[in-house]
């Protein structure tokens, strides 16, 4: 199993930027699909972006396209989420996830309970 640790959350004003990091350890070769999700109290966890670490293919939910970028550093076993032009609606707890069978964010979001690994989350707060 893969262990995931997120960092980089914080508080910013609308229009600002943050970069989240998620370091993977353990047998990372098995879980090659990495993704970011976010959750606000009372709502279902939402898929944000995913990346296939083998071929670099990325997918995004519509609300973040053009503003967020997911990337992966093979040498550091770290997945990043660069978030620009942040909006108050982006406020949430952000979670990193890893899986070996689903690499498309809408597919991963549909099977949340079966994803193989989750991090503990990092809070992002955007003020207006």
PDB file of N, CA, C and O in Angstrom, residues 7-87:
ATOM      1  N   UNK A   7       0.711  18.588   2.046  1.00  0.00           N
ATOM      2  CA  UNK A   7       1.131  19.833   2.684  1.00  0.00           C
ATOM      3  C   UNK A   7       0.872  20.985   1.720  1.00  0.00           C
ATOM      4  O   UNK A   7       0.549  20.749   0.544  1.00  0.00           O
ATOM      5  N   UNK A   8       1.018  22.204   2.217  1.00  0.00           N
ATOM      6  CA  UNK A   8       0.913  23.369   1.349  1.00  0.00           C
ATOM      7  C   UNK A   8      -0.365  24.167   1.469  1.00  0.00           C
ATOM      8  O   UNK A   8      -0.510  25.215   0.840  1.00  0.00           O
ATOM      9  N   UNK A   9      -1.313  23.680   2.247  1.00  0.00           N
ATOM     10  CA  UNK A   9      -2.551  24.430   2.416  1.00  0.00           C
ATOM     11  C   UNK A   9      -2.323  25.707   3.203  1.00  0.00           C
ATOM     12  O   UNK A   9      -1.253  25.938   3.762  1.00  0.00           O
ATOM     13  N   UNK A  10      -3.344  26.559   3.222  1.00  0.00           N
ATOM     14  CA  UNK A  10      -3.247  27.809   3.956  1.00  0.00           C
ATOM     15  C   UNK A  10      -4.402  28.718   3.635  1.00  0.00           C
ATOM     16  O   UNK A  10      -5.394  28.293   3.028  1.00  0.00           O
ATOM     17  N   UNK A  11      -4.265  29.986   4.037  1.00  0.00           N
ATOM     18  CA  UNK A  11      -5.298  30.986   3.806  1.00  0.00           C
ATOM     19  C   UNK A  11      -4.774  32.039   2.850  1.00  0.00           C
ATOM     20  O   UNK A  11      -3.682  32.574   3.052  1.00  0.00           O
ATOM     21  N   UNK A  12      -5.569  32.326   1.830  1.00  0.00           N
ATOM     22  CA  UNK A  12      -5.191  33.343   0.844  1.00  0.00           C
ATOM     23  C   UNK A  12      -6.411  34.170   0.487  1.00  0.00           C
ATOM     24  O   UNK A  12      -7.549  33.750   0.717  1.00  0.00           O
ATOM     25  N   UNK A  13      -6.169  35.316  -0.113  1.00  0.00           N
ATOM     26  CA  UNK A  13      -7.267  36.126  -0.619  1.00  0.00           C
ATOM     27  C   UNK A  13      -7.639  35.669  -2.022  1.00  0.00           C
ATOM     28  O   UNK A  13      -6.841  35.054  -2.733  1.00  0.00           O
ATOM     29  N   UNK A  14      -8.862  35.981  -2.419  1.00  0.00           N
ATOM     30  CA  UNK A  14      -9.318  35.646  -3.764  1.00  0.00           C
ATOM     31  C   UNK A  14      -8.357  36.227  -4.800  1.00  0.00           C
ATOM     32  O   UNK A  14      -7.894  37.363  -4.663  1.00  0.00           O
ATOM     33  N   UNK A  15      -8.063  35.414  -5.815  1.00  0.00           N
ATOM     34  CA  UNK A  15      -7.102  35.823  -6.830  1.00  0.00           C
ATOM     35  C   UNK A  15      -5.701  35.345  -6.557  1.00  0.00           C
ATOM     36  O   UNK A  15      -4.836  35.412  -7.441  1.00  0.00           O
ATOM     37  N   UNK A  16      -5.455  34.860  -5.351  1.00  0.00           N
ATOM     38  CA  UNK A  16      -4.138  34.394  -4.974  1.00  0.00           C
ATOM     39  C   UNK A  16      -3.846  32.981  -5.451  1.00  0.00           C
ATOM     40  O   UNK A  16      -4.666  32.357  -6.138  1.00  0.00           O
ATOM     41  N   UNK A  17      -2.663  32.485  -5.073  1.00  0.00           N
ATOM     42  CA  UNK A  17      -2.214  31.164  -5.503  1.00  0.00           C
ATOM     43  C   UNK A  17      -1.687  30.355  -4.323  1.00  0.00           C
ATOM     44  O   UNK A  17      -1.201  30.917  -3.344  1.00  0.00           O
ATOM     45  N   UNK A  18      -1.786  29.048  -4.459  1.00  0.00           N
ATOM     46  CA  UNK A  18      -1.190  28.108  -3.521  1.00  0.00           C
ATOM     47  C   UNK A  18      -0.716  26.896  -4.307  1.00  0.00           C
ATOM     48  O   UNK A  18      -1.282  26.570  -5.365  1.00  0.00           O
ATOM     49  N   UNK A  19       0.302  26.211  -3.787  1.00  0.00           N
ATOM     50  CA  UNK A  19       0.728  24.951  -4.363  1.00  0.00           C
ATOM     51  C   UNK A  19       0.686  23.869  -3.292  1.00  0.00           C
ATOM     52  O   UNK A  19       1.370  23.971  -2.269  1.00  0.00           O
ATOM     53  N   UNK A  20      -0.130  22.869  -3.541  1.00  0.00           N
ATOM     54  CA  UNK A  20      -0.224  21.728  -2.651  1.00  0.00           C
ATOM     55  C   UNK A  20       0.754  20.644  -3.086  1.00  0.00           C
ATOM     56  O   UNK A  20       1.002  20.465  -4.285  1.00  0.00           O
ATOM     57  N   UNK A  21       1.286  19.927  -2.104  1.00  0.00           N
ATOM     58  CA  UNK A  21       2.194  18.815  -2.380  1.00  0.00           C
ATOM     59  C   UNK A  21       1.677  17.561  -1.703  1.00  0.00           C
ATOM     60  O   UNK A  21       1.074  17.635  -0.622  1.00  0.00           O
ATOM     61  N   UNK A  22       1.950  16.418  -2.315  1.00  0.00           N
ATOM     62  CA  UNK A  22       1.572  15.129  -1.736  1.00  0.00           C
ATOM     63  C   UNK A  22       2.724  14.163  -1.983  1.00  0.00           C
ATOM     64  O   UNK A  22       2.998  13.802  -3.135  1.00  0.00           O
ATOM     65  N   UNK A  23       3.382  13.777  -0.903  1.00  0.00           N
ATOM     66  CA  UNK A  23       4.512  12.860  -1.005  1.00  0.00           C
ATOM     67  C   UNK A  23       4.029  11.434  -0.820  1.00  0.00           C
ATOM     68  O   UNK A  23       3.347  11.130   0.165  1.00  0.00           O
ATOM     69  N   UNK A  24       4.381  10.577  -1.765  1.00  0.00           N
ATOM     70  CA  UNK A  24       3.995   9.168  -1.711  1.00  0.00           C
ATOM     71  C   UNK A  24       5.169   8.318  -1.266  1.00  0.00           C
ATOM     72  O   UNK A  24       6.297   8.509  -1.715  1.00  0.00           O
ATOM     73  N   UNK A  25       4.907   7.364  -0.381  1.00  0.00           N
ATOM     74  CA  UNK A  25       5.931   6.422   0.067  1.00  0.00           C
ATOM     75  C   UNK A  25       5.345   5.021   0.074  1.00  0.00           C
ATOM     76  O   UNK A  25       4.129   4.845   0.002  1.00  0.00           O
ATOM     77  N   UNK A  26       6.216   4.034   0.169  1.00  0.00           N
ATOM     78  CA  UNK A  26       5.772   2.654   0.082  1.00  0.00           C
ATOM     79  C   UNK A  26       5.945   2.153  -1.343  1.00  0.00           C
ATOM     80  O   UNK A  26       6.795   2.638  -2.074  1.00  0.00           O
ATOM     81  N   UNK A  27       5.136   1.215  -1.751  1.00  0.00           N
ATOM     82  CA  UNK A  27       5.251   0.633  -3.085  1.00  0.00           C
ATOM     83  C   UNK A  27       4.514   1.491  -4.096  1.00  0.00           C
ATOM     84  O   UNK A  27       3.413   1.152  -4.554  1.00  0.00           O
ATOM     85  N   UNK A  28       5.138   2.604  -4.471  1.00  0.00           N
ATOM     86  CA  UNK A  28       4.492   3.571  -5.358  1.00  0.00           C
ATOM     87  C   UNK A  28       4.324   3.055  -6.778  1.00  0.00           C
ATOM     88  O   UNK A  28       3.555   3.609  -7.551  1.00  0.00           O
ATOM     89  N   UNK A  29       5.035   1.998  -7.141  1.00  0.00           N
ATOM     90  CA  UNK A  29       4.930   1.486  -8.505  1.00  0.00           C
ATOM     91  C   UNK A  29       3.559   0.879  -8.778  1.00  0.00           C
ATOM     92  O   UNK A  29       3.126   0.778  -9.928  1.00  0.00           O
ATOM     93  N   UNK A  30       2.861   0.472  -7.712  1.00  0.00           N
ATOM     94  CA  UNK A  30       1.569  -0.183  -7.888  1.00  0.00           C
ATOM     95  C   UNK A  30       0.442   0.812  -8.124  1.00  0.00           C
ATOM     96  O   UNK A  30      -0.482   0.538  -8.881  1.00  0.00           O
ATOM     97  N   UNK A  31       0.493   1.951  -7.463  1.00  0.00           N
ATOM     98  CA  UNK A  31      -0.594   2.929  -7.545  1.00  0.00           C
ATOM     99  C   UNK A  31      -0.128   4.097  -8.402  1.00  0.00           C
ATOM    100  O   UNK A  31       0.367   5.094  -7.894  1.00  0.00           O
ATOM    101  N   UNK A  32      -0.316   3.964  -9.705  1.00  0.00           N
ATOM    102  CA  UNK A  32       0.241   4.947 -10.622  1.00  0.00           C
ATOM    103  C   UNK A  32      -0.714   6.084 -10.966  1.00  0.00           C
ATOM    104  O   UNK A  32      -0.356   7.013 -11.667  1.00  0.00           O
ATOM    105  N   UNK A  33      -1.946   6.009 -10.479  1.00  0.00           N
ATOM    106  CA  UNK A  33      -2.918   7.064 -10.710  1.00  0.00           C
ATOM    107  C   UNK A  33      -3.010   7.918  -9.452  1.00  0.00           C
ATOM    108  O   UNK A  33      -3.364   7.412  -8.391  1.00  0.00           O
ATOM    109  N   UNK A  34      -2.671   9.185  -9.577  1.00  0.00           N
ATOM    110  CA  UNK A  34      -2.693  10.097  -8.445  1.00  0.00           C
ATOM    111  C   UNK A  34      -3.737  11.179  -8.696  1.00  0.00           C
ATOM    112  O   UNK A  34      -3.931  11.598  -9.841  1.00  0.00           O
ATOM    113  N   UNK A  35      -4.370  11.635  -7.635  1.00  0.00           N
ATOM    114  CA  UNK A  35      -5.435  12.617  -7.812  1.00  0.00           C
ATOM    115  C   UNK A  35      -5.580  13.498  -6.588  1.00  0.00           C
ATOM    116  O   UNK A  35      -5.146  13.144  -5.498  1.00  0.00           O
ATOM    117  N   UNK A  36      -6.222  14.635  -6.814  1.00  0.00           N
ATOM    118  CA  UNK A  36      -6.613  15.542  -5.736  1.00  0.00           C
ATOM    119  C   UNK A  36      -8.131  15.613  -5.666  1.00  0.00           C
ATOM    120  O   UNK A  36      -8.802  15.720  -6.699  1.00  0.00           O
ATOM    121  N   UNK A  37      -8.628  15.569  -4.454  1.00  0.00           N
ATOM    122  CA  UNK A  37     -10.041  15.740  -4.170  1.00  0.00           C
ATOM    123  C   UNK A  37     -10.205  16.863  -3.159  1.00  0.00           C
ATOM    124  O   UNK A  37      -9.243  17.266  -2.506  1.00  0.00           O
ATOM    125  N   UNK A  38     -11.419  17.360  -3.030  1.00  0.00           N
ATOM    126  CA  UNK A  38     -11.690  18.356  -2.003  1.00  0.00           C
ATOM    127  C   UNK A  38     -13.064  18.118  -1.406  1.00  0.00           C
ATOM    128  O   UNK A  38     -13.959  17.565  -2.068  1.00  0.00           O
ATOM    129  N   UNK A  39     -13.199  18.561  -0.164  1.00  0.00           N
ATOM    130  CA  UNK A  39     -14.442  18.300   0.557  1.00  0.00           C
ATOM    131  C   UNK A  39     -14.764  19.471   1.466  1.00  0.00           C
ATOM    132  O   UNK A  39     -13.882  19.996   2.156  1.00  0.00           O
ATOM    133  N   UNK A  40     -16.034  19.860   1.456  1.00  0.00           N
ATOM    134  CA  UNK A  40     -16.541  20.855   2.405  1.00  0.00           C
ATOM    135  C   UNK A  40     -17.583  20.161   3.265  1.00  0.00           C
ATOM    136  O   UNK A  40     -18.230  19.209   2.817  1.00  0.00           O
ATOM    137  N   UNK A  41     -17.751  20.604   4.483  1.00  0.00           N
ATOM    138  CA  UNK A  41     -18.705  19.946   5.385  1.00  0.00           C
ATOM    139  C   UNK A  41     -20.100  19.864   4.774  1.00  0.00           C
ATOM    140  O   UNK A  41     -20.607  20.838   4.215  1.00  0.00           O
ATOM    141  N   UNK A  42     -20.696  18.685   4.852  1.00  0.00           N
ATOM    142  CA  UNK A  42     -22.056  18.492   4.377  1.00  0.00           C
ATOM    143  C   UNK A  42     -22.182  18.145   2.913  1.00  0.00           C
ATOM    144  O   UNK A  42     -23.291  17.926   2.419  1.00  0.00           O
ATOM    145  N   UNK A  43     -21.054  18.126   2.200  1.00  0.00           N
ATOM    146  CA  UNK A  43     -21.096  17.797   0.775  1.00  0.00           C
ATOM    147  C   UNK A  43     -20.209  16.591   0.483  1.00  0.00           C
ATOM    148  O   UNK A  43     -19.266  16.302   1.209  1.00  0.00           O
ATOM    149  N   UNK A  44     -20.531  15.931  -0.617  1.00  0.00           N
ATOM    150  CA  UNK A  44     -19.737  14.784  -1.050  1.00  0.00           C
ATOM    151  C   UNK A  44     -18.354  15.245  -1.502  1.00  0.00           C
ATOM    152  O   UNK A  44     -18.212  16.322  -2.090  1.00  0.00           O
ATOM    153  N   UNK A  45     -17.357  14.421  -1.228  1.00  0.00           N
ATOM    154  CA  UNK A  45     -16.006  14.716  -1.671  1.00  0.00           C
ATOM    155  C   UNK A  45     -15.977  14.829  -3.207  1.00  0.00           C
ATOM    156  O   UNK A  45     -16.517  13.980  -3.907  1.00  0.00           O
ATOM    157  N   UNK A  46     -15.348  15.885  -3.706  1.00  0.00           N
ATOM    158  CA  UNK A  46     -15.360  16.207  -5.131  1.00  0.00           C
ATOM    159  C   UNK A  46     -13.989  15.954  -5.762  1.00  0.00           C
ATOM    160  O   UNK A  46     -12.960  16.358  -5.189  1.00  0.00           O
ATOM    161  N   UNK A  47     -13.986  15.331  -6.908  1.00  0.00           N
ATOM    162  CA  UNK A  47     -12.742  15.161  -7.641  1.00  0.00           C
ATOM    163  C   UNK A  47     -12.287  16.462  -8.260  1.00  0.00           C
ATOM    164  O   UNK A  47     -13.102  17.177  -8.843  1.00  0.00           O
ATOM    165  N   UNK A  48     -11.000  16.779  -8.156  1.00  0.00           N
ATOM    166  CA  UNK A  48     -10.462  18.028  -8.686  1.00  0.00           C
ATOM    167  C   UNK A  48      -9.596  17.771  -9.910  1.00  0.00           C
ATOM    168  O   UNK A  48      -9.825  18.357 -10.972  1.00  0.00           O
ATOM    169  N   UNK A  49      -8.594  16.910  -9.783  1.00  0.00           N
ATOM    170  CA  UNK A  49      -7.676  16.649 -10.895  1.00  0.00           C
ATOM    171  C   UNK A  49      -6.997  15.305 -10.682  1.00  0.00           C
ATOM    172  O   UNK A  49      -6.821  14.871  -9.545  1.00  0.00           O
ATOM    173  N   UNK A  50      -6.610  14.675 -11.789  1.00  0.00           N
ATOM    174  CA  UNK A  50      -5.902  13.401 -11.715  1.00  0.00           C
ATOM    175  C   UNK A  50      -4.752  13.391 -12.696  1.00  0.00           C
ATOM    176  O   UNK A  50      -4.749  14.144 -13.678  1.00  0.00           O
ATOM    177  N   UNK A  51      -3.775  12.519 -12.431  1.00  0.00           N
ATOM    178  CA  UNK A  51      -2.653  12.350 -13.342  1.00  0.00           C
ATOM    179  C   UNK A  51      -2.235  10.887 -13.369  1.00  0.00           C
ATOM    180  O   UNK A  51      -2.171  10.233 -12.328  1.00  0.00           O
ATOM    181  N   UNK A  52      -1.990  10.398 -14.576  1.00  0.00           N
ATOM    182  CA  UNK A  52      -1.415   9.077 -14.765  1.00  0.00           C
ATOM    183  C   UNK A  52       0.103   9.264 -14.725  1.00  0.00           C
ATOM    184  O   UNK A  52       0.669   9.875 -15.626  1.00  0.00           O
ATOM    185  N   UNK A  53       0.748   8.763 -13.676  1.00  0.00           N
ATOM    186  CA  UNK A  53       2.176   9.020 -13.501  1.00  0.00           C
ATOM    187  C   UNK A  53       3.034   8.252 -14.502  1.00  0.00           C
ATOM    188  O   UNK A  53       4.227   8.503 -14.594  1.00  0.00           O
ATOM    189  N   UNK A  54       2.444   7.353 -15.253  1.00  0.00           N
ATOM    190  CA  UNK A  54       3.209   6.605 -16.257  1.00  0.00           C
ATOM    191  C   UNK A  54       3.268   7.353 -17.582  1.00  0.00           C
ATOM    192  O   UNK A  54       4.310   7.358 -18.245  1.00  0.00           O
ATOM    193  N   UNK A  55       2.169   7.976 -17.999  1.00  0.00           N
ATOM    194  CA  UNK A  55       2.192   8.668 -19.286  1.00  0.00           C
ATOM    195  C   UNK A  55       1.922  10.167 -19.186  1.00  0.00           C
ATOM    196  O   UNK A  55       1.938  10.874 -20.196  1.00  0.00           O
ATOM    197  N   UNK A  56       1.650  10.649 -17.971  1.00  0.00           N
ATOM    198  CA  UNK A  56       1.469  12.084 -17.763  1.00  0.00           C
ATOM    199  C   UNK A  56       0.105  12.626 -18.114  1.00  0.00           C
ATOM    200  O   UNK A  56      -0.136  13.837 -18.002  1.00  0.00           O
ATOM    201  N   UNK A  57      -0.820  11.753 -18.525  1.00  0.00           N
ATOM    202  CA  UNK A  57      -2.157  12.225 -18.907  1.00  0.00           C
ATOM    203  C   UNK A  57      -2.871  12.803 -17.686  1.00  0.00           C
ATOM    204  O   UNK A  57      -2.873  12.212 -16.613  1.00  0.00           O
ATOM    205  N   UNK A  58      -3.481  13.970 -17.877  1.00  0.00           N
ATOM    206  CA  UNK A  58      -4.175  14.653 -16.793  1.00  0.00           C
ATOM    207  C   UNK A  58      -5.643  14.880 -17.131  1.00  0.00           C
ATOM    208  O   UNK A  58      -6.009  15.003 -18.304  1.00  0.00           O
ATOM    209  N   UNK A  59      -6.470  14.914 -16.096  1.00  0.00           N
ATOM    210  CA  UNK A  59      -7.868  15.281 -16.260  1.00  0.00           C
ATOM    211  C   UNK A  59      -8.253  16.226 -15.127  1.00  0.00           C
ATOM    212  O   UNK A  59      -7.670  16.179 -14.050  1.00  0.00           O
ATOM    213  N   UNK A  60      -9.246  17.086 -15.388  1.00  0.00           N
ATOM    214  CA  UNK A  60      -9.679  18.106 -14.423  1.00  0.00           C
ATOM    215  C   UNK A  60     -11.192  18.192 -14.384  1.00  0.00           C
ATOM    216  O   UNK A  60     -11.864  17.979 -15.389  1.00  0.00           O
ATOM    217  N   UNK A  61     -11.704  18.559 -13.228  1.00  0.00           N
ATOM    218  CA  UNK A  61     -13.110  18.909 -13.175  1.00  0.00           C
ATOM    219  C   UNK A  61     -13.280  20.287 -13.810  1.00  0.00           C
ATOM    220  O   UNK A  61     -12.355  21.112 -13.805  1.00  0.00           O
ATOM    221  N   UNK A  62     -14.456  20.537 -14.381  1.00  0.00           N
ATOM    222  CA  UNK A  62     -14.647  21.742 -15.181  1.00  0.00           C
ATOM    223  C   UNK A  62     -14.387  23.040 -14.415  1.00  0.00           C
ATOM    224  O   UNK A  62     -13.857  24.005 -14.965  1.00  0.00           O
ATOM    225  N   UNK A  63     -14.720  23.066 -13.145  1.00  0.00           N
ATOM    226  CA  UNK A  63     -14.634  24.310 -12.380  1.00  0.00           C
ATOM    227  C   UNK A  63     -13.204  24.791 -12.136  1.00  0.00           C
ATOM    228  O   UNK A  63     -13.005  25.942 -11.746  1.00  0.00           O
ATOM    229  N   UNK A  64     -12.216  23.931 -12.364  1.00  0.00           N
ATOM    230  CA  UNK A  64     -10.834  24.342 -12.107  1.00  0.00           C
ATOM    231  C   UNK A  64      -9.993  24.401 -13.383  1.00  0.00           C
ATOM    232  O   UNK A  64      -8.821  24.795 -13.326  1.00  0.00           O
ATOM    233  N   UNK A  65     -10.568  24.021 -14.509  1.00  0.00           N
ATOM    234  CA  UNK A  65      -9.817  24.042 -15.762  1.00  0.00           C
ATOM    235  C   UNK A  65      -9.324  25.459 -16.062  1.00  0.00           C
ATOM    236  O   UNK A  65     -10.066  26.422 -15.963  1.00  0.00           O
ATOM    237  N   UNK A  66      -8.052  25.555 -16.434  1.00  0.00           N
ATOM    238  CA  UNK A  66      -7.461  26.850 -16.717  1.00  0.00           C
ATOM    239  C   UNK A  66      -6.911  27.554 -15.501  1.00  0.00           C
ATOM    240  O   UNK A  66      -6.194  28.557 -15.630  1.00  0.00           O
ATOM    241  N   UNK A  67      -7.231  27.065 -14.299  1.00  0.00           N
ATOM    242  CA  UNK A  67      -6.746  27.698 -13.067  1.00  0.00           C
ATOM    243  C   UNK A  67      -5.811  26.779 -12.281  1.00  0.00           C
ATOM    244  O   UNK A  67      -4.854  27.245 -11.666  1.00  0.00           O
ATOM    245  N   UNK A  68      -6.089  25.484 -12.286  1.00  0.00           N
ATOM    246  CA  UNK A  68      -5.300  24.515 -11.522  1.00  0.00           C
ATOM    247  C   UNK A  68      -4.476  23.655 -12.471  1.00  0.00           C
ATOM    248  O   UNK A  68      -4.915  23.345 -13.582  1.00  0.00           O
ATOM    249  N   UNK A  69      -3.308  23.233 -12.000  1.00  0.00           N
ATOM    250  CA  UNK A  69      -2.451  22.332 -12.774  1.00  0.00           C
ATOM    251  C   UNK A  69      -1.917  21.239 -11.864  1.00  0.00           C
ATOM    252  O   UNK A  69      -1.325  21.531 -10.813  1.00  0.00           O
ATOM    253  N   UNK A  70      -2.127  19.987 -12.268  1.00  0.00           N
ATOM    254  CA  UNK A  70      -1.587  18.856 -11.525  1.00  0.00           C
ATOM    255  C   UNK A  70      -0.321  18.375 -12.224  1.00  0.00           C
ATOM    256  O   UNK A  70      -0.237  18.378 -13.460  1.00  0.00           O
ATOM    257  N   UNK A  71       0.670  17.985 -11.433  1.00  0.00           N
ATOM    258  CA  UNK A  71       1.928  17.506 -12.001  1.00  0.00           C
ATOM    259  C   UNK A  71       2.547  16.481 -11.064  1.00  0.00           C
ATOM    260  O   UNK A  71       2.134  16.366  -9.910  1.00  0.00           O
ATOM    261  N   UNK A  72       3.538  15.747 -11.584  1.00  0.00           N
ATOM    262  CA  UNK A  72       4.158  14.686 -10.789  1.00  0.00           C
ATOM    263  C   UNK A  72       5.655  14.710 -10.995  1.00  0.00           C
ATOM    264  O   UNK A  72       6.130  14.832 -12.129  1.00  0.00           O
ATOM    265  N   UNK A  73       6.402  14.625  -9.902  1.00  0.00           N
ATOM    266  CA  UNK A  73       7.859  14.544  -9.930  1.00  0.00           C
ATOM    267  C   UNK A  73       8.257  13.117  -9.587  1.00  0.00           C
ATOM    268  O   UNK A  73       8.134  12.688  -8.431  1.00  0.00           O
ATOM    269  N   UNK A  74       8.737  12.373 -10.587  1.00  0.00           N
ATOM    270  CA  UNK A  74       9.083  10.967 -10.382  1.00  0.00           C
ATOM    271  C   UNK A  74      10.221  10.783  -9.387  1.00  0.00           C
ATOM    272  O   UNK A  74      10.230   9.819  -8.613  1.00  0.00           O
ATOM    273  N   UNK A  75      11.182  11.687  -9.410  1.00  0.00           N
ATOM    274  CA  UNK A  75      12.339  11.535  -8.533  1.00  0.00           C
ATOM    275  C   UNK A  75      11.959  11.734  -7.069  1.00  0.00           C
ATOM    276  O   UNK A  75      12.553  11.121  -6.173  1.00  0.00           O
ATOM    277  N   UNK A  76      10.972  12.584  -6.824  1.00  0.00           N
ATOM    278  CA  UNK A  76      10.557  12.877  -5.457  1.00  0.00           C
ATOM    279  C   UNK A  76       9.295  12.129  -5.050  1.00  0.00           C
ATOM    280  O   UNK A  76       8.834  12.263  -3.913  1.00  0.00           O
ATOM    281  N   UNK A  77       8.722  11.356  -5.971  1.00  0.00           N
ATOM    282  CA  UNK A  77       7.443  10.667  -5.707  1.00  0.00           C
ATOM    283  C   UNK A  77       6.421  11.631  -5.123  1.00  0.00           C
ATOM    284  O   UNK A  77       5.728  11.317  -4.137  1.00  0.00           O
ATOM    285  N   UNK A  78       6.328  12.775  -5.732  1.00  0.00           N
ATOM    286  CA  UNK A  78       5.462  13.834  -5.222  1.00  0.00           C
ATOM    287  C   UNK A  78       4.531  14.341  -6.317  1.00  0.00           C
ATOM    288  O   UNK A  78       4.972  14.608  -7.429  1.00  0.00           O
ATOM    289  N   UNK A  79       3.257  14.465  -5.983  1.00  0.00           N
ATOM    290  CA  UNK A  79       2.279  15.052  -6.888  1.00  0.00           C
ATOM    291  C   UNK A  79       1.939  16.450  -6.367  1.00  0.00           C
ATOM    292  O   UNK A  79       1.807  16.661  -5.158  1.00  0.00           O
ATOM    293  N   UNK A  80       1.848  17.396  -7.285  1.00  0.00           N
ATOM    294  CA  UNK A  80       1.576  18.789  -6.939  1.00  0.00           C
ATOM    295  C   UNK A  80       0.230  19.227  -7.509  1.00  0.00           C
ATOM    296  O   UNK A  80      -0.226  18.701  -8.521  1.00  0.00           O
ATOM    297  N   UNK A  81      -0.354  20.208  -6.854  1.00  0.00           N
ATOM    298  CA  UNK A  81      -1.523  20.885  -7.409  1.00  0.00           C
ATOM    299  C   UNK A  81      -1.254  22.380  -7.306  1.00  0.00           C
ATOM    300  O   UNK A  81      -1.313  22.954  -6.217  1.00  0.00           O
ATOM    301  N   UNK A  82      -0.928  22.991  -8.442  1.00  0.00           N
ATOM    302  CA  UNK A  82      -0.736  24.427  -8.503  1.00  0.00           C
ATOM    303  C   UNK A  82      -2.104  25.073  -8.696  1.00  0.00           C
ATOM    304  O   UNK A  82      -2.786  24.790  -9.677  1.00  0.00           O
ATOM    305  N   UNK A  83      -2.495  25.931  -7.763  1.00  0.00           N
ATOM    306  CA  UNK A  83      -3.810  26.548  -7.797  1.00  0.00           C
ATOM    307  C   UNK A  83      -3.647  28.053  -7.953  1.00  0.00           C
ATOM    308  O   UNK A  83      -3.100  28.713  -7.058  1.00  0.00           O
ATOM    309  N   UNK A  84      -4.107  28.561  -9.084  1.00  0.00           N
ATOM    310  CA  UNK A  84      -4.040  29.998  -9.370  1.00  0.00           C
ATOM    311  C   UNK A  84      -5.451  30.582  -9.444  1.00  0.00           C
ATOM    312  O   UNK A  84      -6.428  29.849  -9.577  1.00  0.00           O
ATOM    313  N   UNK A  85      -5.526  31.893  -9.380  1.00  0.00           N
ATOM    314  CA  UNK A  85      -6.818  32.587  -9.463  1.00  0.00           C
ATOM    315  C   UNK A  85      -7.842  31.962  -8.514  1.00  0.00           C
ATOM    316  O   UNK A  85      -8.983  31.684  -8.892  1.00  0.00           O
ATOM    317  N   UNK A  86      -7.430  31.744  -7.302  1.00  0.00           N
ATOM    318  CA  UNK A  86      -8.298  31.083  -6.335  1.00  0.00           C
ATOM    319  C   UNK A  86      -9.545  31.894  -6.044  1.00  0.00           C
ATOM    320  O   UNK A  86      -9.509  33.135  -6.016  1.00  0.00           O
ATOM    321  N   UNK A  87     -10.640  31.188  -5.821  1.00  0.00           N
ATOM    322  CA  UNK A  87     -11.950  31.783  -5.551  1.00  0.00           C
ATOM    323  C   UNK A  87     -12.450  31.286  -4.192  1.00  0.00           C
ATOM    324  O   UNK A  87     -12.046  30.204  -3.738  1.00  0.00           O
TER     325      UNK A  87
END
